[in-house]
């Protein structure tokens, strides 16, 4: 199963992993002659504003992350792949897959509860036709 995580959330996760506040990132951006407010960075992280290539490049340098990593899709089949490589039975692999899906749902629900992830709003499928 492949899950697309918005770039803003990846930036936020990287910033938090480096234990930097939004203000600290904005100050480092100012050193690179990028004028951005803390509110603007917050909007980018929450998916409420697009990010320019110049801003994205500067943020990647500040957070020491590869630009390409932000565009890669996250693969969630790590446990299943591991069990397949270890040549476990198909029944075991199916059980691990169910367990993995349950864990993903718990993590997803926790992120929603904590306000860390807001699903993108979509039009109903019948309106897209």
C-alpha positions as semicolon CSV with decimal commas, in nm:
position;residue;x (nm);y (nm);z (nm)
1;X;0,000;0,000;0,000
2;X;0,140;0,341;-0,097
3;X;0,035;0,652;0,086
4;X;0,095;1,007;-0,033
5;X;0,190;1,239;0,249
6;X;0,170;1,611;0,169
7;X;0,504;1,793;0,141
8;X;0,402;2,034;0,417
9;X;0,361;1,751;0,666
10;X;0,699;1,608;0,564
11;X;0,857;1,950;0,622
12;X;0,687;1,974;0,962
13;X;0,801;1,625;1,060
14;X;1,160;1,703;0,957
15;X;1,155;2,034;1,145
16;X;1,020;1,869;1,460
17;X;1,272;1,584;1,430
18;X;1,550;1,846;1,432
19;X;1,378;2,008;1,734
20;X;1,351;2,343;1,557
21;X;1,063;2,581;1,615
22;X;0,889;2,755;1,329
23;X;1,044;3,082;1,444
24;X;1,395;2,932;1,429
25;X;1,336;2,810;1,074
26;X;1,199;3,150;0,970
27;X;1,509;3,319;1,120
28;X;1,737;3,084;0,926
29;X;1,537;3,159;0,611
30;X;1,593;3,532;0,671
31;X;1,969;3,463;0,680
32;X;1,928;3,320;0,328
33;X;1,733;3,631;0,218
34;X;1,399;3,447;0,216
35;X;1,131;3,663;0,373
36;X;0,872;3,439;0,537
37;X;0,662;3,480;0,850
38;X;0,601;3,208;1,106
39;X;0,234;3,213;1,003
40;X;0,329;3,148;0,641
41;X;0,547;2,853;0,740
42;X;0,256;2,720;0,946
43;X;0,026;2,747;0,645
44;X;0,278;2,558;0,430
45;X;0,312;2,282;0,690
46;X;-0,066;2,248;0,717
47;X;-0,119;2,243;0,341
48;X;-0,299;2,577;0,331
49;X;-0,037;2,748;0,113
50;X;0,181;2,632;-0,171
51;X;0,556;2,664;-0,147
52;X;0,779;2,812;-0,414
53;X;1,083;2,627;-0,546
54;X;1,314;2,886;-0,390
55;X;1,147;2,852;-0,049
56;X;1,147;2,473;-0,071
57;X;1,515;2,462;-0,164
58;X;1,608;2,691;0,127
59;X;1,401;2,492;0,377
60;X;1,563;2,168;0,259
61;X;1,907;2,318;0,317
62;X;1,810;2,446;0,662
63;X;1,661;2,110;0,765
64;X;1,941;1,919;0,592
65;X;1,702;1,701;0,393
66;X;1,719;1,589;0,032
67;X;1,466;1,765;-0,187
68;X;1,387;1,436;-0,364
69;X;1,288;1,272;-0,034
70;X;0,993;1,510;-0,009
71;X;0,853;1,384;-0,337
72;X;0,901;1,012;-0,276
73;X;0,595;0,812;-0,188
74;X;0,609;0,634;0,144
75;X;0,572;0,260;0,119
76;X;0,388;0,109;0,410
77;X;0,456;-0,256;0,335
78;X;0,773;-0,279;0,545
79;X;0,664;-0,556;0,784
80;X;0,504;-0,765;0,512
81;X;0,814;-0,735;0,295
82;X;1,034;-0,829;0,588
83;X;0,827;-1,140;0,662
84;X;0,827;-1,238;0,293
85;X;1,206;-1,209;0,277
86;X;1,231;-1,435;0,582
87;X;1,017;-1,692;0,395
88;X;0,730;-1,707;0,641
89;X;0,414;-1,888;0,535
90;X;0,143;-1,705;0,342
91;X;-0,093;-1,745;0,638
92;X;0,157;-1,571;0,867
93;X;0,212;-1,296;0,611
94;X;-0,164;-1,240;0,584
95;X;-0,190;-1,209;0,962
96;X;0,104;-0,966;0,974
97;X;-0,059;-0,760;0,699
98;X;-0,384;-0,738;0,898
99;X;-0,194;-0,642;1,212
100;X;0,008;-0,383;1,020
101;X;-0,310;-0,229;0,878
102;X;-0,459;-0,207;1,228
103;X;-0,147;-0,032;1,357
104;X;-0,153;0,213;1,066
105;X;-0,514;0,299;1,143
106;X;-0,433;0,359;1,511
107;X;-0,143;0,587;1,415
108;X;-0,360;0,767;1,159
109;X;-0,640;0,818;1,413
110;X;-0,391;0,946;1,672
111;X;-0,252;1,198;1,422
112;X;-0,602;1,321;1,343
113;X;-0,685;1,343;1,714
114;X;-0,365;1,540;1,784
115;X;-0,431;1,773;1,490
116;X;-0,114;1,659;1,313
117;X;-0,287;1,541;0,998
118;X;-0,590;1,677;0,827
119;X;-0,720;1,474;0,534
120;X;-0,746;1,661;0,208
121;X;-1,098;1,752;0,116
122;X;-1,223;1,592;-0,201
123;X;-1,527;1,629;-0,414
124;X;-1,760;1,331;-0,403
125;X;-1,676;1,085;-0,681
126;X;-2,012;1,140;-0,844
127;X;-1,927;1,511;-0,887
128;X;-1,591;1,431;-1,051
129;X;-1,756;1,244;-1,339
